[in-house]
PDB file of C-alpha atoms in Angstrom:
ATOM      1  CA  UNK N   1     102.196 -66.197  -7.791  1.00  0.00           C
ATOM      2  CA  UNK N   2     100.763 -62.732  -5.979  1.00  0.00           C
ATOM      3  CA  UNK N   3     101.984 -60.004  -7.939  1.00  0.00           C
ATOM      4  CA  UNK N   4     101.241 -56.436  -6.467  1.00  0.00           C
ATOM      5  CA  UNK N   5     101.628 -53.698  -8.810  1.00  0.00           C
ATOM      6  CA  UNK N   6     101.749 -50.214  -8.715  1.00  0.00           C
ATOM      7  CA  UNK N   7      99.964 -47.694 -11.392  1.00  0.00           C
ATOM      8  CA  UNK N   8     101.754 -44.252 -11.797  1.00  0.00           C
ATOM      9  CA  UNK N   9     105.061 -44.759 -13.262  1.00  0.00           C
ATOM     10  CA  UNK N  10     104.305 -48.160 -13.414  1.00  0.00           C
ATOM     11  CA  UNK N  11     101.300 -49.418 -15.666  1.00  0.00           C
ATOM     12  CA  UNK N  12     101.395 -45.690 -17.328  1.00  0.00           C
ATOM     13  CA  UNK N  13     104.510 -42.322 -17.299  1.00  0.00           C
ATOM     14  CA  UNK N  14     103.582 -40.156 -14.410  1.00  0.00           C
ATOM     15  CA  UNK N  15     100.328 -37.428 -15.406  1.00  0.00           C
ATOM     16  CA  UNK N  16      98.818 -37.963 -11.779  1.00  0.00           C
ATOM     17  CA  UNK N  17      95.875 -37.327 -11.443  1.00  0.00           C
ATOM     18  CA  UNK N  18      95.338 -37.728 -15.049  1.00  0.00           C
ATOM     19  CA  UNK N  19      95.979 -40.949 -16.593  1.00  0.00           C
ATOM     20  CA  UNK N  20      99.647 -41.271 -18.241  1.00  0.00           C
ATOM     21  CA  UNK N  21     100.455 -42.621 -21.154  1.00  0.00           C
ATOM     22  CA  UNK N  22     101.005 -46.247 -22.463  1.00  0.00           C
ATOM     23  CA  UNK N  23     104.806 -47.939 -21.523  1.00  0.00           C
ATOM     24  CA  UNK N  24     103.897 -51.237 -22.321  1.00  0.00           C
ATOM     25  CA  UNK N  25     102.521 -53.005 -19.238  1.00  0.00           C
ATOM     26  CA  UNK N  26      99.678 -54.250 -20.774  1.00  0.00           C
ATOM     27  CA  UNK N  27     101.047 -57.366 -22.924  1.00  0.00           C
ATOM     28  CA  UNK N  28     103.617 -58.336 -20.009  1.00  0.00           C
ATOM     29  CA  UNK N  29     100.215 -58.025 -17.507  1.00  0.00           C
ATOM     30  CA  UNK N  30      98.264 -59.693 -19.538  1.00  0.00           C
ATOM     31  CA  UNK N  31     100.892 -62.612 -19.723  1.00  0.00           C
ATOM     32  CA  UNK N  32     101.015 -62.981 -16.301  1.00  0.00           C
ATOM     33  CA  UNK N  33      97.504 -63.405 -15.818  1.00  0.00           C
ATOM     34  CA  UNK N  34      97.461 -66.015 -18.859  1.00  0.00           C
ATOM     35  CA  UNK N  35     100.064 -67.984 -17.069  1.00  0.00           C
ATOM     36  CA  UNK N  36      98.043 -67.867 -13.580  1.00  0.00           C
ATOM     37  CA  UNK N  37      99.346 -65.382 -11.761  1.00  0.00           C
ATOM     38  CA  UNK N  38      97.533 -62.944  -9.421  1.00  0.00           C
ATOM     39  CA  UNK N  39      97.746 -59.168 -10.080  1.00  0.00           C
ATOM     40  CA  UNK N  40      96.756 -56.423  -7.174  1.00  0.00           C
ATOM     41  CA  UNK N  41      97.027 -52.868  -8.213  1.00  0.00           C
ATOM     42  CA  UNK N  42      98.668 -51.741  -5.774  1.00  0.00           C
ATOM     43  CA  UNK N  43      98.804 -47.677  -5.878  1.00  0.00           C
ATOM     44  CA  UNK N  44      98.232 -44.773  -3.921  1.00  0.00           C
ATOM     45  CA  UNK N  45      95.394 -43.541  -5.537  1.00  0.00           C
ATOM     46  CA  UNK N  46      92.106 -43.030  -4.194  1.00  0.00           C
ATOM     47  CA  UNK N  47      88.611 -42.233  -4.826  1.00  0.00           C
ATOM     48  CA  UNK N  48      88.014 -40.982  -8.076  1.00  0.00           C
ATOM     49  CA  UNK N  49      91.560 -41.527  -9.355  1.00  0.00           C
ATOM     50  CA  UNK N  50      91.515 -45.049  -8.218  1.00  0.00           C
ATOM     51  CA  UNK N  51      88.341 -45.704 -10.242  1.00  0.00           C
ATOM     52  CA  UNK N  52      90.081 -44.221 -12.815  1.00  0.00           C
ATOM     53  CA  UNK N  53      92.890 -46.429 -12.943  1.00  0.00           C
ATOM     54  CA  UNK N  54      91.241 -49.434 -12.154  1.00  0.00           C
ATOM     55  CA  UNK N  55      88.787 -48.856 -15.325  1.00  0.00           C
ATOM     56  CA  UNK N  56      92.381 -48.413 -17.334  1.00  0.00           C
ATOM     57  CA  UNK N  57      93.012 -51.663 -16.318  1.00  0.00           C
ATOM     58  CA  UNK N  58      89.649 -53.221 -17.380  1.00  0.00           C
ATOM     59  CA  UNK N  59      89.308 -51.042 -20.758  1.00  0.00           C
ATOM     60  CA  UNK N  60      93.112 -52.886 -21.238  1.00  0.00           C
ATOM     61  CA  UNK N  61      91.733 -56.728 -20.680  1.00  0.00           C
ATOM     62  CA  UNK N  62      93.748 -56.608 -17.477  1.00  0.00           C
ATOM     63  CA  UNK N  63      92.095 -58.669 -15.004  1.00  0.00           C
ATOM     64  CA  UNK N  64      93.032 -57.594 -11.311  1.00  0.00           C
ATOM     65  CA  UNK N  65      92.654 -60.041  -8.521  1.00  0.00           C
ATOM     66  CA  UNK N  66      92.704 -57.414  -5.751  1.00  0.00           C
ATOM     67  CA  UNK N  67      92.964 -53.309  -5.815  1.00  0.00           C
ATOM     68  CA  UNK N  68      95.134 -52.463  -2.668  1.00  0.00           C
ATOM     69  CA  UNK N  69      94.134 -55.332  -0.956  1.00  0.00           C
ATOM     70  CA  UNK N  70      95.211 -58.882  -0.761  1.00  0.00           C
ATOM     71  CA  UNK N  71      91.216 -60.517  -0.786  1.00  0.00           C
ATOM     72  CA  UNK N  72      92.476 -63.729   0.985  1.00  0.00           C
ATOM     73  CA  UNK N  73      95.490 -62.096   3.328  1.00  0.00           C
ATOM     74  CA  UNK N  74      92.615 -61.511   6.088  1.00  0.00           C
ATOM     75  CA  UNK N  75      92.135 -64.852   7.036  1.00  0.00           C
ATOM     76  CA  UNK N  76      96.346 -64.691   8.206  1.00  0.00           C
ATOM     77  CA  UNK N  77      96.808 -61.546   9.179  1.00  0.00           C
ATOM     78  CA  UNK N  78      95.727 -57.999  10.204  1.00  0.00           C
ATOM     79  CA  UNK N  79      98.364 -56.509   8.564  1.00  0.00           C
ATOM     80  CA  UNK N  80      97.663 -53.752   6.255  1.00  0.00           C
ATOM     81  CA  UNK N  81     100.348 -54.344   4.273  1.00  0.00           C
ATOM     82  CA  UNK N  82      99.410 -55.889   0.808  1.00  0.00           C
ATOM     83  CA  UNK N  83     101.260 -59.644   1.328  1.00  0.00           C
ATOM     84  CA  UNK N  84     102.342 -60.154  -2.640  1.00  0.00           C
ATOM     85  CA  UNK N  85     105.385 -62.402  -3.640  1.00  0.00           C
ATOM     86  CA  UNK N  86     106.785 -59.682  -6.404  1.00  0.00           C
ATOM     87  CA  UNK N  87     106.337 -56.343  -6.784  1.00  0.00           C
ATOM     88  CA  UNK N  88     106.529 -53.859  -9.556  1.00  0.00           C
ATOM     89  CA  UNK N  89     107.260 -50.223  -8.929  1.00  0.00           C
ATOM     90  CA  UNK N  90     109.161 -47.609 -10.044  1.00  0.00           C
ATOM     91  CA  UNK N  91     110.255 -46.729  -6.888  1.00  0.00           C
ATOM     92  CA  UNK N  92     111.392 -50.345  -6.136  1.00  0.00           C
ATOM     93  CA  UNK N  93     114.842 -50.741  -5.722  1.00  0.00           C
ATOM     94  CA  UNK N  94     116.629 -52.385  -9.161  1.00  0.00           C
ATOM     95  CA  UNK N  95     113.077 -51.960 -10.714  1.00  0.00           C
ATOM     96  CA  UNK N  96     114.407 -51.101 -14.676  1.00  0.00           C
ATOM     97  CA  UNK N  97     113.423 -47.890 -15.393  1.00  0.00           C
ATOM     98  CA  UNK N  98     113.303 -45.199 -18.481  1.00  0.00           C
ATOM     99  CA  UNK N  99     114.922 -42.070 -17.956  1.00  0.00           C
ATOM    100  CA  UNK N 100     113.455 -39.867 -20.299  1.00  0.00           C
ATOM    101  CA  UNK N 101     115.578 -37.048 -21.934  1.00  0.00           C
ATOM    102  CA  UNK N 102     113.342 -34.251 -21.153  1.00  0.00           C
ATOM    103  CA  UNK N 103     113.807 -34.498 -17.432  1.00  0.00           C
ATOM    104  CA  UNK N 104     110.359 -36.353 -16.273  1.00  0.00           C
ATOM    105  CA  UNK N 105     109.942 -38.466 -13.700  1.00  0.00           C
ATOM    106  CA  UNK N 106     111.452 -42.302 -15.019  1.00  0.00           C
ATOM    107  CA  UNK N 107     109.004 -45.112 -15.219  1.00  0.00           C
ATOM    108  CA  UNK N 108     109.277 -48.945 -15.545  1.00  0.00           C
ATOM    109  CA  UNK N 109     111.096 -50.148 -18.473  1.00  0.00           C
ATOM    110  CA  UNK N 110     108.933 -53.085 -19.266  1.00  0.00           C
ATOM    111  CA  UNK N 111     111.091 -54.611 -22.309  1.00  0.00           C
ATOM    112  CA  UNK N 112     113.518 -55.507 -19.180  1.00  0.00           C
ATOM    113  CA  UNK N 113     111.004 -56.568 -16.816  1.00  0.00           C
ATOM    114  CA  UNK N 114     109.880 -59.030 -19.624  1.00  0.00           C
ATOM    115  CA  UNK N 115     113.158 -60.394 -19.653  1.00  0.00           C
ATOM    116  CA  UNK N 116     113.757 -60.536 -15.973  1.00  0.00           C
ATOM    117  CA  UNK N 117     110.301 -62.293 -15.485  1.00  0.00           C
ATOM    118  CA  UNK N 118     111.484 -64.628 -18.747  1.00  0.00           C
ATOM    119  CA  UNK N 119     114.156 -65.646 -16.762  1.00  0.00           C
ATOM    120  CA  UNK N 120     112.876 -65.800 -12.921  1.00  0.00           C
ATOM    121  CA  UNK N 121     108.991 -67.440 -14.030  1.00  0.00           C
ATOM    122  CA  UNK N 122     109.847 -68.585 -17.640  1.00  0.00           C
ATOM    123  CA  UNK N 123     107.291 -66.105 -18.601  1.00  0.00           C
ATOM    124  CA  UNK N 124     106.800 -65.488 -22.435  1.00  0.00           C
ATOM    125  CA  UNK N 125     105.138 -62.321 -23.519  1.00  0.00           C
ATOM    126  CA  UNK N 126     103.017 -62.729 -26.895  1.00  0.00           C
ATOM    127  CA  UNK N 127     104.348 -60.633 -29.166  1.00  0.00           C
TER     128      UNK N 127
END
């Protein structure tokens, strides 16, 4: 499966255009990608704060397939839309999110996207 995924909020809690800090992404990405699935970051970030967050991902063992781009979608379509079967955002509607107490911006509760992805893919996250 395509999975496109965002960064701030996401992968990390919101410090744009520094890097946030860890929510616990990394095991459930990692998972995925064990199991064969496709990752695209999939964020607004560009130059230098794309390079940073891609190099988050590498320094965390999480290989990407694609950053903001679908590699094979060009040979179906012109669309600049990233084509991905799932994706994970906070800003996704019924995405589980954190609401912290000191009133930041919420970010991806990734103990319940575990479970949701348990139940949809049968995906088990080492723990």
């Amino acid at each position: 499966m395509i999975i496109a995924v965002d960064f701030d909020g996401t992968c990390v809690t919101h410090a744009y255009p520094e890097i946030g800090s860890d929510i616990g992404a990394v095991p459930v990405l990692k998972a995925l990608v064990a199991a064969g699935h496709k990752l695209i970051l999939y964020t607004m970030r560009s130059g230098d704060t794309l390079a940073a967050a891609v190099k988050w991902c590498e320094e965390n063992g999480i290989e990407l397939w694609g950053v903001n781009n679908n590699p094979e979608q060009h040979t179906w379509s012109a669309s600049p839309k990233v084509y991905a079967a799932l994706y994970i955002d906070d800003a996704a509607l019924g995405c589980p999110l954190i609401l912290p107490a000191n009133g930041k911006r919420p970010y991806v509760d990734w103990g319940e996207v575990s479970q949701l992805l348990l139940v949809s893919i049968g995906l088990r996250v080492p723990s």
